[in-house]
Structures are given as structure tokens and as C-alpha cells.
Amino acid sequence: MIPRPRKMRFTEGTAAKDVPVKEEICAGLGTEEYRISITPGLIQLEGSGDAGLFYARTTLEQLRMIHGEELPCMEIEDRPAYAYRSFQIDCARHYFSVEELKKMIRMSAEFKLNHFHWHISDDQGWRIECKRYPKLHEIGSVRAGDHFGGCCSDERSGGYYSRDEVRDIVDYCGKLGIEVVPEVDMPGHVLAILAAYPELSCLGEPVEVGMKAGIFKELFCAGREETFVFVENLLDDLLELFPGKYFHIGGDEAPKERWNHCPRCQKRIEEEGLKNGQELQGYFCNRISSYLLSKGRIPIVWNEAVYGGNLDKEVVVQLWTEDKDNQIQAHLNKGGTAILAMVENCYCDYPYGMHSLKDMYSLKADPAKLGECGEDSVLGAECLVWTEFIRENERLEELCWPRFAALAEVGWCGADCPAYEDFRGRLEALFGLFEKNGIHATEIEGWDPDEETAARQAEQFRMNFSEEDREESMKVQADI
Ligand code: ACM
Ligand code: ZN
């Protein structure tokens, strides 16, 4: 089974297919905890509520897939190590249909992932119908071409999810024990928003929805009050659609060049007693975060947002790159929490030859990086897929599966994760689950490619970036 149950003990006998299944609420169990007892005359599932019982049913289905008609008698006691077990899909770089998202969500639920991080806004597209600011979906959801990687198309393309479709996705997830965590990335990665509302940038000049991959200079102007009014109104509009506890406000890859030369941003720095652009980003994030907190939501940011050293401890930090000046540690030492999502383990947009199934399974909370509270700072873990170079559903699926399943087990078992070979064996036995769900998963030969194949895949992947792109990226990285 995947994730492997924490405690499992075989007992005497077998239970035939027609043995009755009884579900029972058991108040003493944790929210996601469940128990299964299989005896020759009865299969009993116990949970403290919907989540636990849903997981008990999911495990029972996997048992039936593995063992067929007759189940061996056993006792299972199971609960997750981490409360936050997440998968992210980038629908901004390329739009994926509601039907495709539901397939990915259904598959994730089979492995007990419980948060869908939905990346709905980036330089290259805004993807949600917005009542308050309709130009977001009218203008921000369409771009004049696709020049990601080797692609060179000047055909207009785009798409957005209607509010009813969003409600449908949120509801669908809810039935599968999954909370939707939307992400509106800011203050950077906002070209699509600025294409619709250019008055929110430092220069206030017209821009186009992005057509290339990369990091762009335009940010929300942190010196204009109108920016904060806009973001708060936008959040009100979105909070209506997303009832969950968490809300992701991005914060990655925001070069400070525009802020450094903007009189309004410089005035803000002076008036707020800040030292520089890094601290201004902390200020920006804190203002938006306190708005979310006032609405009862918990903000999440990418790790760059802590580099100013002034981020409020209530803001959850999603770790994807290395620490800078020990600022992540300092944030965690203040009592902050983290979601583990390191690029080299968790990013499924890279081919398996660069980030193998084993790499995903090897994700660990490094005690040296976590600060004084160690494991207690870890809220959970996430697998991700960015879609600059992914246009087709089949490609999306083969890159994510089975790597998402590996992360699901890491998030469920935490420090008690079985050995990788053990996981691989169980994954082979359960491969039919992908077919059952209509998912085009990567077959076993592709999970951990040999050196030669890995080198070929890495070379192919690098062809997505020109020499010029690489140089530009190095320059911009230094300014983040
Ligand atoms: C990220 O990959 N830019 C968070
Ligand atoms: Zn500015």
C-alpha cells in the first residue's frame, strides 16, 4: 500500500468479498487517523470523522487491488506524520481543463495527499474569473504567443476558470479530503495582472502578458497605496471562492531593480524605517499577510520572502531553495513553520533523469537547516509541477506520476519512511491504480534512469534555455 500504514499486523484467516463492511465514528482518534480491522466475519473501519473514514476506505480499496477477492485478516492503525501533504499544479504557464485537473486531484487523493496548491497567476497568465477586477480574466488570461523553450508560436492562447468551475473544483476536492490552496504570486511574477492594470507597477507603463519563461523586472509598486487596496479587494473576491485555511501569496523571484529606482518605493522605505528592497518585500508580505490573518486565513510564501529578516512568524514559509544569511533558520527560530519543497527533490517539471523518483522519495527535513525547533517546524511537504514546457495532458501526467506518489508517502510517514526499495516494490504492485484512473504514468524503466539516459534527458531539458536566457537569469538571481 502507498502510503504504507504506520502499524499493520496480520491475524488469522481471510475475509471473503461479501463480508460486511461497517463504518464507525470513534471520537478518540485524531482528525486524519483511522483504524481497520479485518476478521473472517467483518471488516470494521474507524475514524473520528469524514477524513479518517475516507482514508480507511482508500486503504481498503488498495488492499482489494493487491489481494483480490479474499483479504487476509489484519489490524491497521494509521495516521499521517505531517498535516500538510500537498501537490502543486501551475495552470498559469499553461491552462489545463477542469476535467484534467479533476483526474490529477482524484489520483492524488488515492495517495492521501490533502492540499491542492493551485498556481493561478503568473507572468504568463491570470486564470480565474474575477468579479471585482474583470480585466484580469478578460486581458490577463490571454497571451499573444507561446515562446517557452524551443516553442515559437504567435497564436493567441489562454483560458480561465469561471467562478462556477472554481466552486466545482473546490467542492470536488472537499469530497476527497483535499483543501485547495490558491496562489496569487506577488510582488513579482505579476505581468499578467499588470497587463490588465498597469497603474499598479512602479513605472505605470503598459506591459504585455508574458510569452517567455523567466524572471521579469516588473513588480507591484510597494510605494503606492492603490496596490494594497487592489490586492485586498482581489483577495476578498477570491476568499469567497476558496474557503480553506491557507492562502499562498508567492513572494519568489522578485528582483529589486524597479523598487530601487522608484521614488514611491524609496519613500516607503524611508517612512517605514526599512533598510532596503529586501526589507520592503518583508513589509509588503506582512501587510498582505496581516489582511489574510484578519480574515482567519494563514498566509504561505516562498522562501525568498524571509530574506529581509522582517517577515512575521505567522507566515508559513515554503522552502524550495537554499537559505541566505541563515534567514530561514532565523524565521523558524522565531516560531515560524515550513513546508518542504526543495527543487532537487520535489520539482516534477524536470525529467526523471534530473530529479528521479528516488530523489523525490529522499526528501528530508535537514536538521541543520531547520533551526532550534527542528522537525517541529515542519508543517509538511509538497510535490510540484511548473508548466512552461508542458502543453499536453499526457506529458503532465507522466512527469507527475509516480513522483507525486513518492511525496505522498514521505508526507504520510515522515521520519519513519520505509527504505526506497520497499516503496518501489509496493509501487509496482499498485501500478494498476494509474490505469484505473486513466493516468498516463511513467513506467518502471523510467523512474530512475541510468547515467547515460539521465545525461541525455538533462541535455534535452537544457535546450529549453538559450545562452542569453541563462546569462539573464544569473544576473537577475543576484538581485533577488
Ligand atoms: C519557484 O519555483 N519559483 C518557487
Ligand atoms: Zn514603486
CSV table of C-alpha atoms and ligand atoms in Angstrom, one decimal:
chain,number,residue,atom,x,y,z
A,1,MET,CA,0.0,0.0,0.0
A,2,ILE,CA,1.0,3.6,-0.6
A,3,PRO,CA,1.4,5.3,1.8
A,4,ARG,CA,2.5,2.4,3.8
A,5,PRO,CA,0.3,2.2,7.0
A,6,ARG,CA,2.2,3.1,10.1
A,7,LYS,CA,1.1,0.0,12.0
A,8,MET,CA,-0.1,-3.2,10.4
A,9,ARG,CA,-0.4,-6.7,11.9
A,10,PHE,CA,-1.6,-9.8,10.1
A,11,THR,CA,-4.0,-12.0,12.1
A,12,GLU,CA,-5.5,-15.5,11.5
A,13,GLY,CA,-7.8,-16.3,8.5
A,14,THR,CA,-9.2,-14.5,5.5
A,15,ALA,CA,-12.3,-12.3,4.7
A,16,ALA,CA,-14.3,-13.2,1.6
A,17,LYS,CA,-15.5,-10.5,-0.8
A,18,ASP,CA,-19.1,-10.4,0.6
A,19,VAL,CA,-18.0,-9.9,4.3
A,20,PRO,CA,-19.9,-6.8,5.5
A,21,VAL,CA,-18.1,-3.5,5.9
A,22,LYS,CA,-19.1,-1.4,9.0
A,23,GLU,CA,-18.0,2.2,9.5
A,24,GLU,CA,-17.8,3.6,12.9
A,25,ILE,CA,-17.1,7.1,14.3
A,26,CYS,CA,-14.6,6.9,17.1
A,27,ALA,CA,-14.1,10.2,18.9
A,28,GLY,CA,-10.8,9.3,20.4
A,29,LEU,CA,-8.9,9.3,17.1
A,30,GLY,CA,-7.1,12.3,15.5
A,31,THR,CA,-8.6,14.1,12.5
A,32,GLU,CA,-6.9,12.0,9.8
A,33,GLU,CA,-6.3,8.9,11.9
A,34,TYR,CA,-8.1,5.7,11.1
A,35,ARG,CA,-8.2,2.0,12.1
A,36,ILE,CA,-9.1,-1.0,10.1
A,37,SER,CA,-9.9,-4.4,11.5
A,38,ILE,CA,-10.4,-7.3,9.1
A,39,THR,CA,-11.8,-10.5,10.5
A,40,PRO,CA,-13.4,-13.5,8.7
A,41,GLY,CA,-16.9,-12.2,9.5
A,42,LEU,CA,-16.5,-8.4,9.5
A,43,ILE,CA,-14.4,-5.5,8.1
A,44,GLN,CA,-14.6,-2.6,10.5
A,45,LEU,CA,-13.4,0.9,9.6
A,46,GLU,CA,-13.0,3.5,12.3
A,47,GLY,CA,-12.3,7.3,12.1
A,48,SER,CA,-13.1,10.3,14.2
A,49,GLY,CA,-14.9,11.9,11.2
A,50,ASP,CA,-15.0,12.2,7.4
A,51,ALA,CA,-11.2,12.4,6.8
A,52,GLY,CA,-10.3,9.3,8.8
A,53,LEU,CA,-13.1,7.3,7.4
A,54,PHE,CA,-12.2,8.4,3.8
A,55,TYR,CA,-8.6,7.3,4.4
A,56,ALA,CA,-9.8,3.9,5.8
A,57,ARG,CA,-11.9,3.4,2.6
A,58,THR,CA,-9.0,4.4,0.4
A,59,THR,CA,-6.7,1.9,2.2
A,60,LEU,CA,-9.3,-0.8,1.9
A,61,GLU,CA,-9.6,-0.2,-1.9
A,62,GLN,CA,-5.8,-0.6,-2.2
A,63,LEU,CA,-5.9,-3.8,-0.2
A,64,ARG,CA,-8.6,-5.2,-2.6
A,65,MET,CA,-6.5,-4.2,-5.6
A,66,ILE,CA,-3.5,-6.0,-4.2
A,67,HIS,CA,-5.1,-9.1,-2.7
A,68,GLY,CA,-8.2,-9.5,-4.9
A,69,GLU,CA,-11.4,-11.2,-3.6
A,70,GLU,CA,-10.1,-12.7,-0.4
A,71,LEU,CA,-8.4,-10.3,2.1
A,72,PRO,CA,-6.0,-11.6,4.7
A,73,CYS,CA,-7.2,-10.7,8.2
A,74,MET,CA,-5.3,-7.9,9.8
A,75,GLU,CA,-5.3,-4.9,12.1
A,76,ILE,CA,-4.2,-1.5,10.8
A,77,GLU,CA,-3.7,1.7,12.8
A,78,ASP,CA,-2.6,4.6,10.8
A,79,ARG,CA,-2.2,8.4,10.9
A,80,PRO,CA,0.0,10.9,9.0
A,81,ALA,CA,3.3,12.3,10.2
A,82,TYR,CA,2.6,15.7,8.6
A,83,ALA,CA,-0.7,17.6,8.5
A,84,TYR,CA,0.2,19.3,5.2
A,85,ARG,CA,0.7,17.0,2.2
A,86,SER,CA,0.4,18.9,-1.0
A,87,PHE,CA,0.7,18.8,-4.7
A,88,GLN,CA,1.0,21.9,-6.8
A,89,ILE,CA,-0.1,22.4,-10.4
A,90,ASP,CA,0.9,25.5,-12.4
A,91,CYS,CA,-2.1,26.5,-14.5
A,92,ALA,CA,-0.7,29.9,-15.3
A,93,ARG,CA,2.0,28.9,-17.8
A,94,HIS,CA,-0.3,26.5,-19.5
A,95,TYR,CA,-4.0,26.2,-18.9
A,96,PHE,CA,-5.3,22.7,-18.1
A,97,SER,CA,-9.0,21.8,-18.3
A,98,VAL,CA,-11.2,21.2,-15.3
A,99,GLU,CA,-11.6,17.6,-16.4
A,100,GLU,CA,-7.8,17.1,-16.4
A,101,LEU,CA,-7.4,18.8,-13.0
A,102,LYS,CA,-10.1,16.5,-11.6
A,103,LYS,CA,-8.2,13.5,-12.9
A,104,MET,CA,-5.0,14.7,-11.2
A,105,ILE,CA,-6.9,15.5,-8.0
A,106,ARG,CA,-8.6,12.1,-7.9
A,107,MET,CA,-5.2,10.4,-8.4
A,108,SER,CA,-3.7,12.5,-5.6
A,109,ALA,CA,-6.5,11.6,-3.2
A,110,GLU,CA,-5.7,7.9,-3.8
A,111,PHE,CA,-2.4,8.5,-2.1
A,112,LYS,CA,-3.9,10.6,0.7
A,113,LEU,CA,-2.4,14.0,-0.4
A,114,ASN,CA,-4.6,16.6,1.3
A,115,HIS,CA,-3.8,20.0,-0.2
A,116,PHE,CA,-4.0,21.2,-3.8
A,117,HIS,CA,-1.8,24.2,-4.3
A,118,TRP,CA,-3.3,25.8,-7.4
A,119,HIS,CA,-1.0,28.3,-9.1
A,120,ILE,CA,-3.5,30.5,-10.8
A,121,SER,CA,-1.5,33.6,-11.5
A,122,ASP,CA,1.9,34.3,-13.0
A,123,ASP,CA,3.6,36.5,-15.6
A,124,GLN,CA,2.2,34.4,-18.4
A,125,GLY,CA,-1.5,34.2,-17.3
A,126,TRP,CA,-4.2,35.0,-14.8
A,127,ARG,CA,-6.7,32.1,-14.7
A,128,ILE,CA,-9.7,33.0,-12.5
A,129,GLU,CA,-12.9,34.9,-13.4
A,130,CYS,CA,-12.8,38.0,-11.2
A,131,LYS,CA,-15.9,39.9,-10.3
A,132,ARG,CA,-14.2,43.0,-8.9
A,133,TYR,CA,-11.5,43.3,-11.5
A,134,PRO,CA,-12.8,41.7,-14.7
A,135,LYS,CA,-9.9,42.9,-16.8
A,136,LEU,CA,-7.9,40.3,-15.0
A,137,HIS,CA,-9.6,37.5,-16.8
A,138,GLU,CA,-10.5,39.5,-19.9
A,139,ILE,CA,-7.0,40.7,-20.6
A,140,GLY,CA,-4.7,38.8,-18.2
A,141,SER,CA,-5.8,35.3,-19.2
A,142,VAL,CA,-4.7,35.7,-22.9
A,143,ARG,CA,-1.2,36.0,-24.4
A,144,ALA,CA,-0.1,36.8,-27.9
A,145,GLY,CA,2.0,33.7,-28.3
A,146,ASP,CA,4.0,30.9,-26.8
A,147,HIS,CA,7.8,31.3,-26.8
A,148,PHE,CA,8.6,29.0,-23.9
A,149,GLY,CA,11.7,26.9,-24.6
A,150,GLY,CA,12.1,25.9,-28.2
A,151,CYS,CA,8.4,26.7,-29.0
A,152,CYS,CA,7.8,29.7,-31.3
A,153,SER,CA,4.1,30.2,-31.8
A,154,ASP,CA,2.5,33.6,-32.4
A,155,GLU,CA,-1.0,32.2,-31.9
A,156,ARG,CA,-3.1,33.9,-29.2
A,157,SER,CA,-3.8,31.4,-26.4
A,158,GLY,CA,-5.1,31.3,-22.9
A,159,GLY,CA,-8.1,30.4,-20.8
A,160,TYR,CA,-9.5,31.0,-17.4
A,161,TYR,CA,-11.8,29.1,-14.9
A,162,SER,CA,-15.3,30.5,-14.4
A,163,ARG,CA,-16.4,31.1,-10.8
A,164,ASP,CA,-18.7,28.1,-11.1
A,165,GLU,CA,-15.8,25.9,-12.3
A,166,VAL,CA,-13.7,27.0,-9.4
A,167,ARG,CA,-16.5,26.2,-7.0
A,168,ASP,CA,-16.8,22.8,-8.7
A,169,ILE,CA,-13.1,22.1,-8.2
A,170,VAL,CA,-13.2,23.2,-4.6
A,171,ASP,CA,-16.2,21.1,-3.9
A,172,TYR,CA,-14.7,18.1,-5.8
A,173,CYS,CA,-11.5,18.4,-3.7
A,174,GLY,CA,-13.5,18.7,-0.5
A,175,LYS,CA,-15.2,15.4,-1.1
A,176,LEU,CA,-11.8,13.8,-1.5
A,177,GLY,CA,-10.3,15.3,1.7
A,178,ILE,CA,-8.4,17.9,-0.1
A,179,GLU,CA,-8.2,21.6,0.6
A,180,VAL,CA,-7.5,24.0,-2.3
A,181,VAL,CA,-4.7,26.5,-1.6
A,182,PRO,CA,-4.8,29.1,-4.3
A,183,GLU,CA,-1.6,31.1,-5.1
A,184,VAL,CA,-1.6,34.6,-6.3
A,185,ASP,CA,2.1,35.3,-6.7
A,186,MET,CA,3.3,38.8,-5.7
A,187,PRO,CA,5.1,41.3,-5.7
A,188,GLY,CA,6.8,39.6,-8.7
A,189,HIS,CA,5.5,37.3,-11.3
A,190,VAL,CA,2.7,39.8,-11.9
A,191,LEU,CA,3.0,40.7,-15.6
A,192,ALA,CA,-0.4,39.2,-16.4
A,193,ILE,CA,-2.0,41.3,-13.7
A,194,LEU,CA,-0.1,44.4,-14.8
A,195,ALA,CA,-1.1,43.9,-18.4
A,196,ALA,CA,-4.7,44.5,-17.2
A,197,TYR,CA,-3.9,47.1,-14.5
A,198,PRO,CA,-0.5,48.8,-15.4
A,199,GLU,CA,-1.1,51.6,-12.9
A,200,LEU,CA,-0.1,49.2,-10.2
A,201,SER,CA,3.6,48.9,-11.3
A,202,CYS,CA,6.4,51.3,-10.4
A,203,LEU,CA,6.6,52.7,-13.9
A,204,GLY,CA,2.9,52.6,-14.6
A,205,GLU,CA,3.5,51.8,-18.2
A,206,PRO,CA,1.7,49.3,-20.4
A,207,VAL,CA,3.1,45.7,-20.4
A,208,GLU,CA,2.0,42.5,-22.2
A,209,VAL,CA,1.1,39.2,-20.7
A,210,GLY,CA,4.4,37.2,-20.7
A,211,MET,CA,5.2,34.8,-23.6
A,212,LYS,CA,8.6,33.5,-22.4
A,213,ALA,CA,9.8,31.7,-19.3
A,214,GLY,CA,12.0,33.5,-16.9
A,215,ILE,CA,12.1,36.2,-14.2
A,216,PHE,CA,10.8,39.7,-15.1
A,217,LYS,CA,11.6,43.0,-13.6
A,218,GLU,CA,8.1,44.4,-13.2
A,219,LEU,CA,6.7,44.2,-9.7
A,220,PHE,CA,3.7,45.6,-7.9
A,221,CYS,CA,4.7,49.1,-6.7
A,222,ALA,CA,5.1,48.8,-2.9
A,223,GLY,CA,5.0,52.6,-2.6
A,224,ARG,CA,1.5,53.1,-4.0
A,225,GLU,CA,-1.4,52.7,-1.5
A,226,GLU,CA,-3.6,51.7,-4.5
A,227,THR,CA,-1.6,48.5,-4.8
A,228,PHE,CA,-2.6,47.4,-1.3
A,229,VAL,CA,-6.3,48.5,-1.9
A,230,PHE,CA,-6.2,46.4,-5.1
A,231,VAL,CA,-4.7,43.3,-3.5
A,232,GLU,CA,-7.1,43.4,-0.6
A,233,ASN,CA,-10.1,43.8,-2.8
A,234,LEU,CA,-8.8,41.0,-5.0
A,235,LEU,CA,-8.3,38.7,-2.0
A,236,ASP,CA,-11.9,39.5,-0.9
A,237,ASP,CA,-13.1,38.4,-4.3
A,238,LEU,CA,-11.1,35.1,-4.1
A,239,LEU,CA,-11.7,34.3,-0.5
A,240,GLU,CA,-15.4,33.9,-1.5
A,241,LEU,CA,-14.4,31.1,-3.7
A,242,PHE,CA,-11.7,29.4,-1.6
A,243,PRO,CA,-13.0,28.6,1.9
A,244,GLY,CA,-9.8,26.8,3.1
A,245,LYS,CA,-7.4,27.7,5.9
A,246,TYR,CA,-4.3,28.5,3.8
A,247,PHE,CA,-3.7,31.1,1.0
A,248,HIS,CA,-0.4,31.3,-0.9
A,249,ILE,CA,0.9,34.8,-1.8
A,250,GLY,CA,4.0,33.8,-3.6
A,251,GLY,CA,7.0,36.1,-2.9
A,252,ASP,CA,9.6,34.3,-5.0
A,253,GLU,CA,11.9,35.7,-7.6
A,254,ALA,CA,11.2,39.4,-7.2
A,255,PRO,CA,14.3,41.4,-8.4
A,256,LYS,CA,14.5,44.7,-6.7
A,257,GLU,CA,15.7,46.9,-9.6
A,258,ARG,CA,12.4,48.7,-10.1
A,259,TRP,CA,11.9,49.3,-6.4
A,260,ASN,CA,15.5,50.6,-6.1
A,261,HIS,CA,14.7,53.3,-8.7
A,262,CYS,CA,11.1,54.1,-7.8
A,263,PRO,CA,10.6,57.4,-5.8
A,264,ARG,CA,7.4,56.0,-4.2
A,265,CYS,CA,9.1,52.7,-3.1
A,266,GLN,CA,12.1,54.7,-1.8
A,267,LYS,CA,9.8,57.0,0.2
A,268,ARG,CA,8.1,53.9,1.7
A,269,ILE,CA,11.4,52.5,2.7
A,270,GLU,CA,12.3,55.8,4.4
A,271,GLU,CA,9.0,56.3,6.1
A,272,GLU,CA,8.8,52.7,7.4
A,273,GLY,CA,12.4,52.8,8.7
A,274,LEU,CA,13.4,49.9,6.3
A,275,LYS,CA,16.9,49.4,5.1
A,276,ASN,CA,16.5,48.2,1.5
A,277,GLY,CA,14.4,46.4,-1.1
A,278,GLN,CA,14.6,43.1,0.8
A,279,GLU,CA,13.1,44.6,3.9
A,280,LEU,CA,10.5,46.3,1.7
A,281,GLN,CA,9.5,42.9,0.4
A,282,GLY,CA,9.1,41.8,4.1
A,283,TYR,CA,6.9,44.8,4.7
A,284,PHE,CA,4.8,44.1,1.6
A,285,CYS,CA,4.3,40.5,2.6
A,286,ASN,CA,3.5,41.4,6.2
A,287,ARG,CA,0.8,43.8,5.1
A,288,ILE,CA,-0.9,41.3,2.8
A,289,SER,CA,-0.4,38.6,5.4
A,290,SER,CA,-2.0,40.5,8.2
A,291,TYR,CA,-5.0,41.2,5.9
A,292,LEU,CA,-5.4,37.4,5.4
A,293,LEU,CA,-4.8,36.7,9.1
A,294,SER,CA,-7.6,39.2,9.9
A,295,LYS,CA,-9.9,37.1,7.7
A,296,GLY,CA,-8.9,34.0,9.5
A,297,ARG,CA,-6.6,32.6,6.8
A,298,ILE,CA,-3.0,31.5,7.1
A,299,PRO,CA,-0.6,33.0,4.5
A,300,ILE,CA,2.1,31.0,2.8
A,301,VAL,CA,5.2,32.4,1.0
A,302,TRP,CA,8.2,31.1,-1.0
A,303,ASN,CA,11.4,31.3,1.0
A,304,GLU,CA,12.8,34.5,-0.7
A,305,ALA,CA,10.2,36.5,1.3
A,306,VAL,CA,12.2,35.8,4.5
A,307,TYR,CA,15.5,37.2,3.2
A,308,GLY,CA,14.7,40.7,4.5
A,309,GLY,CA,14.7,39.3,8.0
A,310,ASN,CA,11.4,41.0,9.0
A,311,LEU,CA,8.7,38.5,8.0
A,312,ASP,CA,6.1,37.9,10.6
A,313,LYS,CA,6.4,34.5,12.2
A,314,GLU,CA,2.7,33.7,11.5
A,315,VAL,CA,3.6,33.4,7.8
A,316,VAL,CA,4.4,29.8,6.7
A,317,VAL,CA,7.5,29.6,4.5
A,318,GLN,CA,7.7,27.1,1.6
A,319,LEU,CA,11.3,26.0,1.2
A,320,TRP,CA,12.4,25.5,-2.4
A,321,THR,CA,16.0,26.9,-2.5
A,322,GLU,CA,18.9,27.3,-0.1
A,323,ASP,CA,18.9,29.6,2.8
A,324,LYS,CA,20.5,33.1,2.5
A,325,ASP,CA,22.4,34.5,5.6
A,326,ASN,CA,20.5,31.9,7.7
A,327,GLN,CA,17.3,33.9,7.4
A,328,ILE,CA,15.1,30.8,7.0
A,329,GLN,CA,16.6,29.4,10.2
A,330,ALA,CA,16.0,32.7,12.0
A,331,HIS,CA,12.4,32.7,10.9
A,332,LEU,CA,11.9,29.2,12.2
A,333,ASN,CA,13.7,30.1,15.4
A,334,LYS,CA,11.1,32.8,15.9
A,335,GLY,CA,8.5,30.1,15.9
A,336,GLY,CA,7.7,30.1,12.1
A,337,THR,CA,6.8,26.9,10.2
A,338,ALA,CA,7.9,25.5,6.9
A,339,ILE,CA,6.7,23.3,4.0
A,340,LEU,CA,9.4,21.3,2.4
A,341,ALA,CA,9.6,21.6,-1.4
A,342,MET,CA,13.2,21.6,-2.4
A,343,VAL,CA,13.8,21.9,-6.2
A,344,GLU,CA,16.2,19.0,-6.4
A,345,ASN,CA,13.7,16.6,-4.8
A,346,CYS,CA,10.2,17.9,-5.5
A,347,TYR,CA,10.1,19.6,-8.9
A,348,CYS,CA,8.4,17.4,-11.4
A,349,ASP,CA,8.8,19.7,-14.4
A,350,TYR,CA,12.4,18.3,-14.7
A,351,PRO,CA,12.8,15.0,-16.4
A,352,TYR,CA,13.3,11.9,-14.2
A,353,GLY,CA,17.0,11.8,-15.3
A,354,MET,CA,17.5,15.1,-13.4
A,355,HIS,CA,15.1,14.5,-10.5
A,356,SER,CA,14.5,10.8,-10.2
A,357,LEU,CA,11.7,9.0,-8.3
A,358,LYS,CA,14.4,8.2,-5.7
A,359,ASP,CA,15.2,11.9,-5.3
A,360,MET,CA,11.6,12.7,-4.6
A,361,TYR,CA,11.4,9.9,-2.1
A,362,SER,CA,14.7,11.1,-0.4
A,363,LEU,CA,13.2,14.5,0.6
A,364,LYS,CA,14.2,15.0,4.2
A,365,ALA,CA,13.9,17.8,6.7
A,366,ASP,CA,17.6,18.6,7.2
A,367,PRO,CA,18.0,19.3,10.9
A,368,ALA,CA,20.9,21.7,10.2
A,369,LYS,CA,18.6,23.9,8.2
A,370,LEU,CA,15.6,23.8,10.4
A,371,GLY,CA,16.8,25.8,13.3
A,372,GLU,CA,16.3,25.2,17.0
A,373,CYS,CA,12.8,23.6,16.8
A,374,GLY,CA,14.0,21.0,14.3
A,375,GLU,CA,11.2,18.7,13.0
A,376,ASP,CA,8.6,20.6,15.0
A,377,SER,CA,8.9,23.5,12.5
A,378,VAL,CA,7.8,21.3,9.6
A,379,LEU,CA,4.2,21.6,8.7
A,380,GLY,CA,4.5,19.3,5.7
A,381,ALA,CA,5.8,18.7,2.2
A,382,GLU,CA,4.8,19.4,-1.4
A,383,CYS,CA,5.5,18.0,-4.9
A,384,LEU,CA,5.2,20.5,-7.7
A,385,VAL,CA,4.9,20.8,-11.4
A,386,TRP,CA,5.6,24.1,-13.3
A,387,THR,CA,4.3,24.0,-16.8
A,388,GLU,CA,6.3,26.3,-19.0
A,389,PHE,CA,7.4,23.3,-21.1
A,390,ILE,CA,4.3,21.2,-20.6
A,391,ARG,CA,1.4,21.6,-23.0
A,392,GLU,CA,-0.3,18.2,-23.2
A,393,ASN,CA,-2.2,16.3,-20.5
A,394,GLU,CA,-0.2,13.1,-21.1
A,395,ARG,CA,3.1,14.9,-20.6
A,396,LEU,CA,1.8,16.5,-17.4
A,397,GLU,CA,0.7,13.1,-16.1
A,398,GLU,CA,3.9,11.2,-17.0
A,399,LEU,CA,6.1,13.9,-15.3
A,400,CYS,CA,4.0,13.9,-12.1
A,401,TRP,CA,3.2,10.2,-11.7
A,402,PRO,CA,4.5,8.2,-9.9
A,403,ARG,CA,6.7,11.0,-8.4
A,404,PHE,CA,3.7,12.6,-6.7
A,405,ALA,CA,3.0,9.2,-5.0
A,406,ALA,CA,6.6,9.2,-3.6
A,407,LEU,CA,6.0,12.6,-2.0
A,408,ALA,CA,2.6,11.4,-0.6
A,409,GLU,CA,4.4,8.6,1.3
A,410,VAL,CA,7.1,11.0,2.5
A,411,GLY,CA,4.4,13.3,3.8
A,412,TRP,CA,2.5,10.5,5.4
A,413,CYS,CA,5.4,8.5,7.0
A,414,GLY,CA,7.8,11.4,7.8
A,415,ALA,CA,10.9,10.2,9.7
A,416,ASP,CA,9.5,6.6,9.6
A,417,CYS,CA,9.6,6.4,5.8
A,418,PRO,CA,10.5,2.8,4.7
A,419,ALA,CA,13.5,2.1,2.5
A,420,TYR,CA,13.3,3.3,-1.1
A,421,GLU,CA,13.4,-0.3,-2.5
A,422,ASP,CA,10.4,-1.2,-0.3
A,423,PHE,CA,8.5,1.7,-1.7
A,424,ARG,CA,9.4,0.8,-5.3
A,425,GLY,CA,8.2,-2.8,-4.8
A,426,ARG,CA,4.8,-1.6,-3.5
A,427,LEU,CA,4.5,0.9,-6.3
A,428,GLU,CA,5.0,-1.8,-8.9
A,429,ALA,CA,2.2,-3.8,-7.2
A,430,LEU,CA,-0.1,-0.8,-7.3
A,431,PHE,CA,0.7,0.4,-10.8
A,432,GLY,CA,-2.8,-0.6,-11.9
A,433,LEU,CA,-4.1,2.3,-9.9
A,434,PHE,CA,-2.8,4.7,-12.5
A,435,GLU,CA,-4.6,2.8,-15.3
A,436,LYS,CA,-7.8,2.6,-13.3
A,437,ASN,CA,-7.7,6.4,-13.0
A,438,GLY,CA,-6.8,6.9,-16.7
A,439,ILE,CA,-3.4,8.4,-15.8
A,440,HIS,CA,-0.5,8.1,-18.2
A,441,ALA,CA,2.2,7.4,-15.6
A,442,THR,CA,5.8,6.8,-16.3
A,443,GLU,CA,6.6,3.1,-16.5
A,444,ILE,CA,9.1,1.5,-14.2
A,445,GLU,CA,12.1,1.7,-16.6
A,446,GLY,CA,11.8,5.5,-16.5
A,447,TRP,CA,11.7,6.0,-12.7
A,448,ASP,CA,15.5,6.1,-12.0
A,449,PRO,CA,17.3,6.5,-15.3
A,450,ASP,CA,20.9,5.2,-15.7
A,451,GLU,CA,23.7,7.8,-16.1
A,452,GLU,CA,23.6,7.8,-19.9
A,453,THR,CA,19.9,8.3,-20.1
A,454,ALA,CA,20.0,10.9,-17.4
A,455,ALA,CA,22.7,12.9,-19.3
A,456,ARG,CA,20.6,12.8,-22.5
A,457,GLN,CA,17.5,13.9,-20.7
A,458,ALA,CA,19.4,16.7,-18.9
A,459,GLU,CA,20.8,17.9,-22.2
A,460,GLN,CA,17.4,17.9,-23.9
A,461,PHE,CA,16.0,19.9,-20.9
A,462,ARG,CA,18.7,22.4,-21.1
A,463,MET,CA,17.8,23.1,-24.7
A,464,ASN,CA,14.8,24.9,-23.4
A,465,PHE,CA,17.1,27.8,-22.4
A,466,SER,CA,19.3,29.8,-24.7
A,467,GLU,CA,22.7,31.0,-23.7
A,468,GLU,CA,21.2,34.5,-23.5
A,469,ASP,CA,18.4,33.2,-21.2
A,470,ARG,CA,21.0,31.6,-18.9
A,471,GLU,CA,23.0,34.8,-18.6
A,472,GLU,CA,20.0,37.0,-18.0
A,473,SER,CA,18.8,34.5,-15.3
A,474,MET,CA,22.2,34.7,-13.5
A,475,LYS,CA,22.1,38.5,-13.5
A,476,VAL,CA,18.5,38.6,-12.1
A,477,GLN,CA,19.2,35.9,-9.5
A,478,ALA,CA,21.8,38.1,-7.9
A,479,ASP,CA,19.2,40.9,-7.4
A,480,ILE,CA,16.6,38.7,-5.6
B,1,ACM,C1,9.6,28.8,-7.8
B,1,ACM,O1,10.0,27.7,-8.2
B,1,ACM,N1,9.9,29.9,-8.4
B,1,ACM,C2,9.0,28.9,-6.5
B,2,ZN,ZN,7.4,51.6,-6.8
